[in-house]
Short mmCIF file of C-alpha atoms in Angstrom, two decimals:
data_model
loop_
_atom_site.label_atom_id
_atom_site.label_comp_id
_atom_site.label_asym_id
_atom_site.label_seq_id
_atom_site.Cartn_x
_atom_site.Cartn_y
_atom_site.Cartn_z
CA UNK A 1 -84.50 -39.91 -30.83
CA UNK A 2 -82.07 -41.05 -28.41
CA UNK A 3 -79.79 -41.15 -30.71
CA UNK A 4 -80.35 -37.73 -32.15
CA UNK A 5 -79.85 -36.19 -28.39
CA UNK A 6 -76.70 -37.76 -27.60
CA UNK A 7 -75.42 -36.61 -31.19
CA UNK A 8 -76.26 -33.24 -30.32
CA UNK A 9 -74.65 -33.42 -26.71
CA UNK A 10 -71.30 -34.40 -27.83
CA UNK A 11 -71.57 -31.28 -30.70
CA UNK A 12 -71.89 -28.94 -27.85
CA UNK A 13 -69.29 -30.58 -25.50
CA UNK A 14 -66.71 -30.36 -29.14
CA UNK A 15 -67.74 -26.45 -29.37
CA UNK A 16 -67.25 -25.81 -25.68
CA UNK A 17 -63.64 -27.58 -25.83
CA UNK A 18 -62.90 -25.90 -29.04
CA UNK A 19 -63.87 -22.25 -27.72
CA UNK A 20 -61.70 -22.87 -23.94
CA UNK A 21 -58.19 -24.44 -26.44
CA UNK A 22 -58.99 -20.95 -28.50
CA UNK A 23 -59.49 -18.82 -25.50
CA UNK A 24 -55.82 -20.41 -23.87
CA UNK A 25 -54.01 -20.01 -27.07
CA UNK A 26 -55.35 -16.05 -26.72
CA UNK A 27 -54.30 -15.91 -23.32
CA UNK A 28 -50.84 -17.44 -23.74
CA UNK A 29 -50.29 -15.37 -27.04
CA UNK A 30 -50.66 -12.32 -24.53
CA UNK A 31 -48.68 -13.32 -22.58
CA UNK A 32 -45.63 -13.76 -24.73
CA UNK A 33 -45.54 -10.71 -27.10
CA UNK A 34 -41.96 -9.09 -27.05
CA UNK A 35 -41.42 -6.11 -24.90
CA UNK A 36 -41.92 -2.37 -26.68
CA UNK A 37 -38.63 -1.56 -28.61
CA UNK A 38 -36.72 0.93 -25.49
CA UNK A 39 -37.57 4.88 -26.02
CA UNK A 40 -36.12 7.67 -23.94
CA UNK A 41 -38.42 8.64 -21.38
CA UNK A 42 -36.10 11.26 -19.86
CA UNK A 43 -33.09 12.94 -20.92
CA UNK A 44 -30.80 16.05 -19.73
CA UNK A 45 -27.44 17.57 -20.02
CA UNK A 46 -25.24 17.27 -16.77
CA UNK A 47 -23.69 20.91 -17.31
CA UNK A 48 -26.79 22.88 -17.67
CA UNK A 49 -28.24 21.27 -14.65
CA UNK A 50 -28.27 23.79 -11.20
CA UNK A 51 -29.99 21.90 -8.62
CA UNK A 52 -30.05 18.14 -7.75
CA UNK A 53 -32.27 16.37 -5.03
CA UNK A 54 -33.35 13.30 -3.99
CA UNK A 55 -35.16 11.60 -1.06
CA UNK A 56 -34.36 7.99 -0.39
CA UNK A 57 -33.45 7.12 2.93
CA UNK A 58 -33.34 11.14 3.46
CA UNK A 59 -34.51 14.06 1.77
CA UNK A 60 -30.69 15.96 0.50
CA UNK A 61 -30.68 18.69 -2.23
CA UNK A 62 -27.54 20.42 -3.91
CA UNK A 63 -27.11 23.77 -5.50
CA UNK A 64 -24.62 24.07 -8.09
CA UNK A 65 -22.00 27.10 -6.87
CA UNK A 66 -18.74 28.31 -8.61
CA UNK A 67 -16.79 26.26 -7.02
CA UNK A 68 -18.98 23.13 -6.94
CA UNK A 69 -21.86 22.06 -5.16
CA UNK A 70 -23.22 23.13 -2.15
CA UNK A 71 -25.23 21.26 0.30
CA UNK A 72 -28.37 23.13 0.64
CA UNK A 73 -29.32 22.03 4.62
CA UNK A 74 -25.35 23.02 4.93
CA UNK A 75 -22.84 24.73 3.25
CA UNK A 76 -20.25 23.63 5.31
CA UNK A 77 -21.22 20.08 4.05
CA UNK A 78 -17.99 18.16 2.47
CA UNK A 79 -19.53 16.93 -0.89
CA UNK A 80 -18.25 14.12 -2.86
CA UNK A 81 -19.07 15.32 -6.37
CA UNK A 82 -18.25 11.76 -7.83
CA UNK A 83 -21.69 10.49 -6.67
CA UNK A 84 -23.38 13.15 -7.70
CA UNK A 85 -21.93 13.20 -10.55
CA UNK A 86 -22.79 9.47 -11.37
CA UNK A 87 -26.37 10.55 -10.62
CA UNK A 88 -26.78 12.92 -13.84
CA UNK A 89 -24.87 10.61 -15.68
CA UNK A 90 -27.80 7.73 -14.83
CA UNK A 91 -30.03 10.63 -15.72
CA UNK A 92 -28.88 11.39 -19.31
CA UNK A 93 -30.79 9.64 -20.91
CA UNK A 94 -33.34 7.53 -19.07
CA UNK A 95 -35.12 4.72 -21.13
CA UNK A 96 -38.26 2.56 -21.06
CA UNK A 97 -38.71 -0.56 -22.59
CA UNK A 98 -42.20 -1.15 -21.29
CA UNK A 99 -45.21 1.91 -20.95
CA UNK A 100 -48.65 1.72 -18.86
CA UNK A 101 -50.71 4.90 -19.98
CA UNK A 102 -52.20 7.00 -17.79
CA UNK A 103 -52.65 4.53 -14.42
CA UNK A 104 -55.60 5.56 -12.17
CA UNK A 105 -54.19 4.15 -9.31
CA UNK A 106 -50.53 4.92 -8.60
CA UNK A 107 -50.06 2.96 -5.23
CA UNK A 108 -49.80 -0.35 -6.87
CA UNK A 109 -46.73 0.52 -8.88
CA UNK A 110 -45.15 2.07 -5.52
CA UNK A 111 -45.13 5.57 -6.62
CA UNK A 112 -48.14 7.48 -4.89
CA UNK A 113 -45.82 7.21 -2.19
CA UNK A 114 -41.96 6.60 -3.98
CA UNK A 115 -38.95 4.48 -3.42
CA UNK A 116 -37.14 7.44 -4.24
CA UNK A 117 -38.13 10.79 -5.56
CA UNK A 118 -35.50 13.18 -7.17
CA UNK A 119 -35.97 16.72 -8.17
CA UNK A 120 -33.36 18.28 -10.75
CA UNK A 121 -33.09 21.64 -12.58
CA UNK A 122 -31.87 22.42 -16.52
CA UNK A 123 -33.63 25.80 -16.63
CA UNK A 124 -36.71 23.60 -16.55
CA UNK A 125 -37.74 21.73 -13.01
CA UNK A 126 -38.33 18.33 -13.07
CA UNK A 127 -39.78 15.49 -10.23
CA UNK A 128 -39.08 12.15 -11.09
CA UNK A 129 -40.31 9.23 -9.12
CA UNK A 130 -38.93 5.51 -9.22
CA UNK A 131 -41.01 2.66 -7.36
CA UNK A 132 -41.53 -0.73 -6.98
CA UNK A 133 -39.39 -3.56 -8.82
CA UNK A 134 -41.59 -5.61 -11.40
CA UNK A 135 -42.56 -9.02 -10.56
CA UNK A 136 -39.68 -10.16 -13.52
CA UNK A 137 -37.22 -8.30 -11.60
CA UNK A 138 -34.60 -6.31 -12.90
CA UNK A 139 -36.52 -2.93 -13.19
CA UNK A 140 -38.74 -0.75 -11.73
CA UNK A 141 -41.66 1.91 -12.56
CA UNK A 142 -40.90 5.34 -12.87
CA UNK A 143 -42.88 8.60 -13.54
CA UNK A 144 -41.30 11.31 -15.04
CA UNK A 145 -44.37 13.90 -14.64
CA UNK A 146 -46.62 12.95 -17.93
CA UNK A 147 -49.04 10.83 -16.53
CA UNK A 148 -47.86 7.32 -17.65
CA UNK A 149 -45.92 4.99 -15.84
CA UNK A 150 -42.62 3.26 -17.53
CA UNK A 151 -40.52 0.19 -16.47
CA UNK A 152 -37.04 1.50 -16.45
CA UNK A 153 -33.49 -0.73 -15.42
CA UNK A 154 -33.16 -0.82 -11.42
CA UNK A 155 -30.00 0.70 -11.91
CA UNK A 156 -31.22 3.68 -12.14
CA UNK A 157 -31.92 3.41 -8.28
CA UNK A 158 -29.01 2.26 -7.54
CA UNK A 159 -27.44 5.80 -8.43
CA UNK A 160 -29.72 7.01 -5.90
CA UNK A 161 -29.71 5.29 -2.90
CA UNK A 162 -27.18 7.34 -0.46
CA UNK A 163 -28.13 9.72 2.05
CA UNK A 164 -26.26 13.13 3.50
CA UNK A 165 -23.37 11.14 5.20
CA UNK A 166 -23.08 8.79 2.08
CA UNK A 167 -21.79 11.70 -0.06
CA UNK A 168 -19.52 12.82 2.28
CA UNK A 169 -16.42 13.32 0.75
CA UNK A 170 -13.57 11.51 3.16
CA UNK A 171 -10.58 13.28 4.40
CA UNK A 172 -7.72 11.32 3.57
CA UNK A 173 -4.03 10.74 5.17
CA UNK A 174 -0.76 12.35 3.50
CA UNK A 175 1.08 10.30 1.59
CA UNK A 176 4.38 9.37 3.59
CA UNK A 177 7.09 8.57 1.03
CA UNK A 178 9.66 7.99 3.73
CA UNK A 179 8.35 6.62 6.82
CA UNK A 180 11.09 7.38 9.62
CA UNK A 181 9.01 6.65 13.09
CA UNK A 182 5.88 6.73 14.98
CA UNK A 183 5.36 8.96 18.53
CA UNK A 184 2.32 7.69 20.93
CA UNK A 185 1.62 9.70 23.37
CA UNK A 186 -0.35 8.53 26.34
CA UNK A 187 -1.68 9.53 29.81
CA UNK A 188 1.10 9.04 32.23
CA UNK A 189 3.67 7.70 29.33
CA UNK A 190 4.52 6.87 25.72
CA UNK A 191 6.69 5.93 23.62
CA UNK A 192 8.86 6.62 20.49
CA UNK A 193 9.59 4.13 17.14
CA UNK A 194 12.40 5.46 15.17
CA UNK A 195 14.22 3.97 12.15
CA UNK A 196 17.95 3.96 12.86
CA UNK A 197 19.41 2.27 9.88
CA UNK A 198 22.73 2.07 9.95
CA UNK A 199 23.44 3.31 13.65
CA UNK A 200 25.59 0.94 15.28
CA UNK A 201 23.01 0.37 18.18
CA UNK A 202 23.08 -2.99 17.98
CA UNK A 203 25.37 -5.84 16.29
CA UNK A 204 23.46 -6.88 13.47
CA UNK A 205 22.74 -4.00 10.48
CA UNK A 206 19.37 -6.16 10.14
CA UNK A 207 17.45 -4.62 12.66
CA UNK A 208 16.33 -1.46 11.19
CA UNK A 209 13.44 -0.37 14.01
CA UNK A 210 14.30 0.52 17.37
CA UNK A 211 12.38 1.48 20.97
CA UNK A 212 14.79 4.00 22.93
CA UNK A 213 17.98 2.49 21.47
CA UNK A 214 16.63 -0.91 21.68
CA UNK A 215 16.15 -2.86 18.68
CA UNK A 216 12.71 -4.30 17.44
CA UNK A 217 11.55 -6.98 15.32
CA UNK A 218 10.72 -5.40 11.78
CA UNK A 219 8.01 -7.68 10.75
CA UNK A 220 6.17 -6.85 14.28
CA UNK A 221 7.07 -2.93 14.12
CA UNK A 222 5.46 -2.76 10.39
CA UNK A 223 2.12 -4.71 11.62
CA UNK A 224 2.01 -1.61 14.32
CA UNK A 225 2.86 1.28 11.80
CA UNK A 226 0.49 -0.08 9.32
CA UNK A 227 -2.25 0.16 11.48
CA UNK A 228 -1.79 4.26 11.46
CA UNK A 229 -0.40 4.49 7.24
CA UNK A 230 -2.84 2.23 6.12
CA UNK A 231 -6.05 3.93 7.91
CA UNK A 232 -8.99 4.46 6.09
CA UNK A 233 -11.03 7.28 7.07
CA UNK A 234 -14.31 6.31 5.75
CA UNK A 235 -17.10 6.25 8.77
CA UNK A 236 -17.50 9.74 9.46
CA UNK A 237 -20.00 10.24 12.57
CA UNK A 238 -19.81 14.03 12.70
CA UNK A 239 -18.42 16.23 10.02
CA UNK A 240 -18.61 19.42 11.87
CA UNK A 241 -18.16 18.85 15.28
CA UNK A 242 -18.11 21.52 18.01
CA UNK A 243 -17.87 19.75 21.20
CA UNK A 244 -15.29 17.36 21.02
CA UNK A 245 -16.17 15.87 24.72
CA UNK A 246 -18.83 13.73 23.57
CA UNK A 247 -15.92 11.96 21.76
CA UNK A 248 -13.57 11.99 24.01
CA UNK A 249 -11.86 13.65 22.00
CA UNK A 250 -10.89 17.60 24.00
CA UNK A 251 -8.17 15.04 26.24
CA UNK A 252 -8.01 12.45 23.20
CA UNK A 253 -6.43 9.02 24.81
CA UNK A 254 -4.11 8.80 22.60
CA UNK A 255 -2.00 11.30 20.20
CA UNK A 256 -0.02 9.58 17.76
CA UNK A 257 2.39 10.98 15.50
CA UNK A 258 3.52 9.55 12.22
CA UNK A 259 7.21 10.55 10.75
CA UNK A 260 8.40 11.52 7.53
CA UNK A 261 12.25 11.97 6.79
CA UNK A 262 12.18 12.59 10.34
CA UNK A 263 9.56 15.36 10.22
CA UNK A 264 5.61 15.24 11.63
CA UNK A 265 3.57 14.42 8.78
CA UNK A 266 0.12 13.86 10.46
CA UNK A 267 -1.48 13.62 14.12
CA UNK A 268 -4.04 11.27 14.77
CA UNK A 269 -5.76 12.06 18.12
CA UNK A 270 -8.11 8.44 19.64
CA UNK A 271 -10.40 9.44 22.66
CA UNK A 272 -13.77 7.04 24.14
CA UNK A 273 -13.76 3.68 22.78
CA UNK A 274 -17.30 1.66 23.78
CA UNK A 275 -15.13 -1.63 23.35
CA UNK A 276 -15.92 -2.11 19.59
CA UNK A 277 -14.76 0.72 18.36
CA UNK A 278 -13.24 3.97 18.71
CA UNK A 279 -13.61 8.00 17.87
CA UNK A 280 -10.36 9.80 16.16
CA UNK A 281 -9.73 12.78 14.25
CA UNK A 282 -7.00 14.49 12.36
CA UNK A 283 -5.78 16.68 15.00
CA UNK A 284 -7.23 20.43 14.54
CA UNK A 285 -9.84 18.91 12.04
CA UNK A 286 -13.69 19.54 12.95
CA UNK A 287 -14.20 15.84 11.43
CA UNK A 288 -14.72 12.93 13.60
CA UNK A 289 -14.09 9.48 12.61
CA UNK A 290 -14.85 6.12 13.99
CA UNK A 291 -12.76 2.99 13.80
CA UNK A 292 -12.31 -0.35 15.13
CA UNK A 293 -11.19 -0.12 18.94
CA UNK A 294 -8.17 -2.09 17.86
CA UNK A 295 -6.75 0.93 16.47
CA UNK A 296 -6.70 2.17 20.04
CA UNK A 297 -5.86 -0.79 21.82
CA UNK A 298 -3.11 -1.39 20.09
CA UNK A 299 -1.10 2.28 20.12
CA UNK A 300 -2.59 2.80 23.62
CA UNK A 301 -1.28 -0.92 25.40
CA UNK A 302 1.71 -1.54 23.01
CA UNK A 303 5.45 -1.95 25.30
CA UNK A 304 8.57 -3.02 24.40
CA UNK A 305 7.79 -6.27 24.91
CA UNK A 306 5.23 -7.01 22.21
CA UNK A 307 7.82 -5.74 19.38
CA UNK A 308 11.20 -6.42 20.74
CA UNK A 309 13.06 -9.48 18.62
CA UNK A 310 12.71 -13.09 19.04
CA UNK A 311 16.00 -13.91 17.34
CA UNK A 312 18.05 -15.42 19.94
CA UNK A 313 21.20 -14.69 17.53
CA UNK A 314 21.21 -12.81 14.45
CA UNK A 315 25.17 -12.71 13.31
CA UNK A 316 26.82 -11.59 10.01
CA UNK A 317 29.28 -14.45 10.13
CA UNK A 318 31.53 -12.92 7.44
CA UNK A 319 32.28 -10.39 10.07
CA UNK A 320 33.59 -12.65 12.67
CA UNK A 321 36.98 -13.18 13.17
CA UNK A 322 36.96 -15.94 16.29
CA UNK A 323 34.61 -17.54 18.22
CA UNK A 324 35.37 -18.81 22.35
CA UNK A 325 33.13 -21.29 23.28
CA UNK A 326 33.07 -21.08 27.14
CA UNK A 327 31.88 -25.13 28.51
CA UNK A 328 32.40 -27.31 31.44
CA UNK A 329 34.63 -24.42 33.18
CA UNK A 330 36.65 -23.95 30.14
CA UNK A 331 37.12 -21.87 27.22
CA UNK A 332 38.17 -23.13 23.66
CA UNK A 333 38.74 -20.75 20.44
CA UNK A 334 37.79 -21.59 17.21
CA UNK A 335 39.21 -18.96 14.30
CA UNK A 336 37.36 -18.26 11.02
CA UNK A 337 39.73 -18.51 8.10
CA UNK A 338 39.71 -18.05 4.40
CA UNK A 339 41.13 -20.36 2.11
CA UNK A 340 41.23 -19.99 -1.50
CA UNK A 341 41.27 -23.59 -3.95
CA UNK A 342 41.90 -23.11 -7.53
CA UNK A 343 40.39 -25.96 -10.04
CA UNK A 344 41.82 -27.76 -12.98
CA UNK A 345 39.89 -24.96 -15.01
CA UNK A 346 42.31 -22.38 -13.55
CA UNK A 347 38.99 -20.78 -11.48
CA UNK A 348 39.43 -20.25 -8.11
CA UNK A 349 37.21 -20.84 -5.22
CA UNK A 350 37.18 -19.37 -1.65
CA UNK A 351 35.59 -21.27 1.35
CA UNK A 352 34.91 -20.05 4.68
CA UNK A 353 36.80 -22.81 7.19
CA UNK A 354 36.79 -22.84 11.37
CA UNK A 355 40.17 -24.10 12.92
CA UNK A 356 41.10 -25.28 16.78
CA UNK A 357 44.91 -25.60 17.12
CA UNK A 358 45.53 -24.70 13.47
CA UNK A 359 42.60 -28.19 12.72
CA UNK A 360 39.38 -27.51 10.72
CA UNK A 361 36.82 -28.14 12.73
CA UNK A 362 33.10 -28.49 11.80
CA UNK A 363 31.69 -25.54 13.39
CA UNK A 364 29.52 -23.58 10.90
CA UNK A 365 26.53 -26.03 11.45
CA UNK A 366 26.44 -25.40 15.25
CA UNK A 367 26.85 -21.44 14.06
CA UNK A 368 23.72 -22.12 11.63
CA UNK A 369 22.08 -23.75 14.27
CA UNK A 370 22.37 -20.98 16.88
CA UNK A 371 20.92 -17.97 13.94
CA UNK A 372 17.86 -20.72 13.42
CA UNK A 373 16.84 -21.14 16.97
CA UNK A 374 13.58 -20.08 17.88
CA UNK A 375 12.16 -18.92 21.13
CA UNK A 376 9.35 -19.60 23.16
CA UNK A 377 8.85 -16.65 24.72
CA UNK A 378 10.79 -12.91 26.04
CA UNK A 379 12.57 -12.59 29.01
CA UNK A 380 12.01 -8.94 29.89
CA UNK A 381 12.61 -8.39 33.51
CA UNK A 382 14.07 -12.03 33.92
CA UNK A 383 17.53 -12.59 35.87
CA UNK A 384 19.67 -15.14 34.98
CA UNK A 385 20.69 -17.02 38.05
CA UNK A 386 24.24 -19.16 38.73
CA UNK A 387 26.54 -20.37 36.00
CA UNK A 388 25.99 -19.85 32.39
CA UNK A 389 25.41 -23.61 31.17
CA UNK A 390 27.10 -22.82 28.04
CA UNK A 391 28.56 -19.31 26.39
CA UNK A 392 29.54 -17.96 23.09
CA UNK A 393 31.75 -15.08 22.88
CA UNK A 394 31.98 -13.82 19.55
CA UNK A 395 34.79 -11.28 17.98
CA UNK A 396 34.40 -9.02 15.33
CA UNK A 397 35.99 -7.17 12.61
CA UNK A 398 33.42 -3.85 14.12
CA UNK A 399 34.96 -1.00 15.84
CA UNK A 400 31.41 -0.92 17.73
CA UNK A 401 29.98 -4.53 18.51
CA UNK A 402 33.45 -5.84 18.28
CA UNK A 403 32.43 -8.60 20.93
CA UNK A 404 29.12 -10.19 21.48
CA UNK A 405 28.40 -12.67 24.32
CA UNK A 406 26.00 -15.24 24.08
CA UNK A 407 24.65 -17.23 27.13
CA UNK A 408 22.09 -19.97 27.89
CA UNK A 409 21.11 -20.38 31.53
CA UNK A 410 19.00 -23.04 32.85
CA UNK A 411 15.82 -21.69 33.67
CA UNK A 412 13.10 -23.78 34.26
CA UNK A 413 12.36 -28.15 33.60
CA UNK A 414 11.45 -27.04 30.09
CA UNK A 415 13.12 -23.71 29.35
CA UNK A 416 16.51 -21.99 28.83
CA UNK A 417 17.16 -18.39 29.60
CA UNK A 418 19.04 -16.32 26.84
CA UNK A 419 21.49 -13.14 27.36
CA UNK A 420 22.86 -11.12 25.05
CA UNK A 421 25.77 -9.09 26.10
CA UNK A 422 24.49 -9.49 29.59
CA UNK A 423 20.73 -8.55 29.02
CA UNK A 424 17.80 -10.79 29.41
CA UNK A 425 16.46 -11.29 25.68
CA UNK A 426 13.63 -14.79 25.21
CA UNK A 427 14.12 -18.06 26.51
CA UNK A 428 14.54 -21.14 24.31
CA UNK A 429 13.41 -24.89 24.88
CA UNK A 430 15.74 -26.85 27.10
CA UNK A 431 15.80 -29.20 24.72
CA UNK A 432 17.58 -27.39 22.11
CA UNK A 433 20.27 -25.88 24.19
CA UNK A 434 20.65 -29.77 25.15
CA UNK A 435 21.65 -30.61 21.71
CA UNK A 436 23.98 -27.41 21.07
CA UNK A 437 25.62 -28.58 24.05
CA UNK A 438 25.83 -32.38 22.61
CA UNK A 439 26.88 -30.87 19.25
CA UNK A 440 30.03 -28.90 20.87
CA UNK A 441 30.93 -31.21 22.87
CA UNK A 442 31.01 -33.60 20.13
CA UNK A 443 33.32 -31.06 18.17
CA UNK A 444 35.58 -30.72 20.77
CA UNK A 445 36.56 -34.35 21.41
#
């Protein structure tokens, strides 16, 4: 009898066993059956729709006009049609790949109270509503007015998630196809950056940019002018505005001009900065702007200083004819010849070579020495005190420029000052001038 009991124990326990592996095998089957094959759930045509809403992070709604769309909170609103554009486009043809019939309770799918909710018109009105993102990821549920609730691609939401200012169609600057200077104009002051190719203001035809006749370093002068070609008018704060004071903008704090072939191209006015950044406008435009206060910083605080050269020589040897190298309380000349060789081959080569007393001497590397010194730092406002400690006075085949001076004077334990025909340009480490001095002296004896 015993027997018989435990026999009929371990028949229930197999049935029990048997039912849960059948019941998990159900469950699991569930939960892997391929998605519904994708159906259209909503569909338009982009030209027959007239109105176009949506409320994401604001509520904004556009009536098509003759000329385009319209903002309908303000017609005065700047619209940038791509966007909207992009928006019927994502609404073409809308498609499902998943659908849950007629939901009784909408709140758990995020759409009794919508991510987004956009309204169109095709002759027909239509509310759509998109909602939360599945668990999966990837999409999100949607209503399109039946009833049922559909799992639709998140990208559909992505076409939708801008506000008023976000479709704001940028102003942008002219194009300048031949960039010829750059007026700032400040309280108290300014300045002007012209390009003066070509003008005999200086010695060398390299420098291109000048300050009031005074040359500039180019790669310094294009960081600045960059800074005003290459804006990019993209965080609009007001795009109608009608008192310009809260901007700073009615006395702007700075007024820059940019150049074309000599001729204003566009005004940039800069008024408050809070220390980050700045308001600007287009001058006479009702759209404000914001940027980074660099912007301001830079055209407001810029001198001569932060742009002028620090070459301490830069010579077209090919147009010197002679070279006096002033030392110790004298003065020795050094001529620049030509001299042509002709091979075995018949060819002919022509070599630049220095002379002292009809000698060839070995100047060129002390030349090439002097166009690759560098400074360490400008001398603006410096004056050169006593004897120069060594000067070059160079002689050129230039009706203007036809003799540069050069001069090092000691300055300081660690520096050298520099002139150039008598003006204060950078000083150089003492150093170096130590071993141009070494080097002509060595040439001479």
């Amino acid at each position: 009898m015993k027997r018989g009991k435990k026999l009929l124990l371990l028949l229930i326990v197999l049935a029990l066993l048997t039912g849960a592996t059948a019941a998990v095998k159900l469950t699991v089957k569930d939960d892997t059956q391929p998605e519904e094959a994708a159906a259209t759930v909503f569909s338009l045509n982009p030209d027959e729709v007239t109105k176009l809403g949506w409320d994401y992070s604001e509520k904004v709604s556009f009536t098509a006009g003759e000329s385009g769309w319209v903002c309908d909170q303000d017609a005065a609103f700047p619209v940038d049609e791509t966007y909207l554009t992009a928006m019927l486009d994502a609404l073409t043809e809308v498609t499902s790949t998943k659908t849950i019939e007629a939901p009784e309770n909408l709140d758990q799918y995020g759409l009794e109270v919508p991510v987004c909710k956009i309204t169109v018109s095709d002759g027909e009105d239509h509310t759509l509503s998109i909602g939360l993102e599945t668990a999966v990821g990837g999409q999100r549920y949607f209503t399109n007015g039946d009833g049922n609730v559909y799992l639709v691609d998140d990208a559909l939401l992505e076409a939708f998630q801008y506000g008023l200012y976000d479709v704001l169609k940028h102003q942008t600057l002219p194009e300048v196809e031949n960039l010829s200077g750059l007026t700032v104009e400040v309280p108290g002051g300014g300045y002007t950056i012209a390009r003066q190719e070509g003008s005999n203001l200086t010695y060398s035809d390299d420098y291109v940019w000048f300050w009031e006749n005074r040359p500039l370093d180019n790669e310094l002068t294009g960081t600045l002018l960059s800074t005003v070609t290459n804006l990019n008018l993209s965080r609009c704060v007001d795009y109608h505005a009608e008192d310009l004071s809260q901007y700073g903008l009615e006395a702007p704090s700075v007024t820059a001009t940019v150049l074309d072939g000599g001729a204003a191209s566009y005004t940039l006015e800069i008024g408050d900065t809070d220390g980050d950044t700045c308001y600007l406008r287009l001058k006479d435009s009702p759209m404000v702007y914001q940027a980074d206060a660099a912007l301001y910083n830079t055209l407001r605080y810029t001198t001569y200083a932060d742009l002028q050269p620090d070459d301490v020589l830069l010579m077209d040897w090919d147009t010197v004819q002679s070279v006096a190298v002033a030392l110790d309380g004298s003065e020795y000349r050094l001529e620049r010849t030509v001299e042509k060789t002709a091979a075995e081959d018949g060819t002919a080569t022509v070599e630049t070579v220095w002379k002292r007393n009809g000698q060839s001497v070995a100047l060129a590397p002390i030349l090439d020495s002097l166009t690759a010194m560098t400074s360490n730092g400008y001398a603006s406002g410096l004056t050169p005190e006593g004897e120069p400690e060594i000067t070059f006075r160079i002689y050129r085949e230039r009706e203007t420029f036809s003799q540069v001076t050069l001069s090092f004077y000691a300055y300081n334990s660690t520096s050298c000052l520099v002139t150039l025909d008598g003006e204060s340009t950078v000083t150089v480490r003492r150093e170096d001038v130590s071993d141009l001095i070494a080097s002509v002296q060595d040439l001479l004896a």
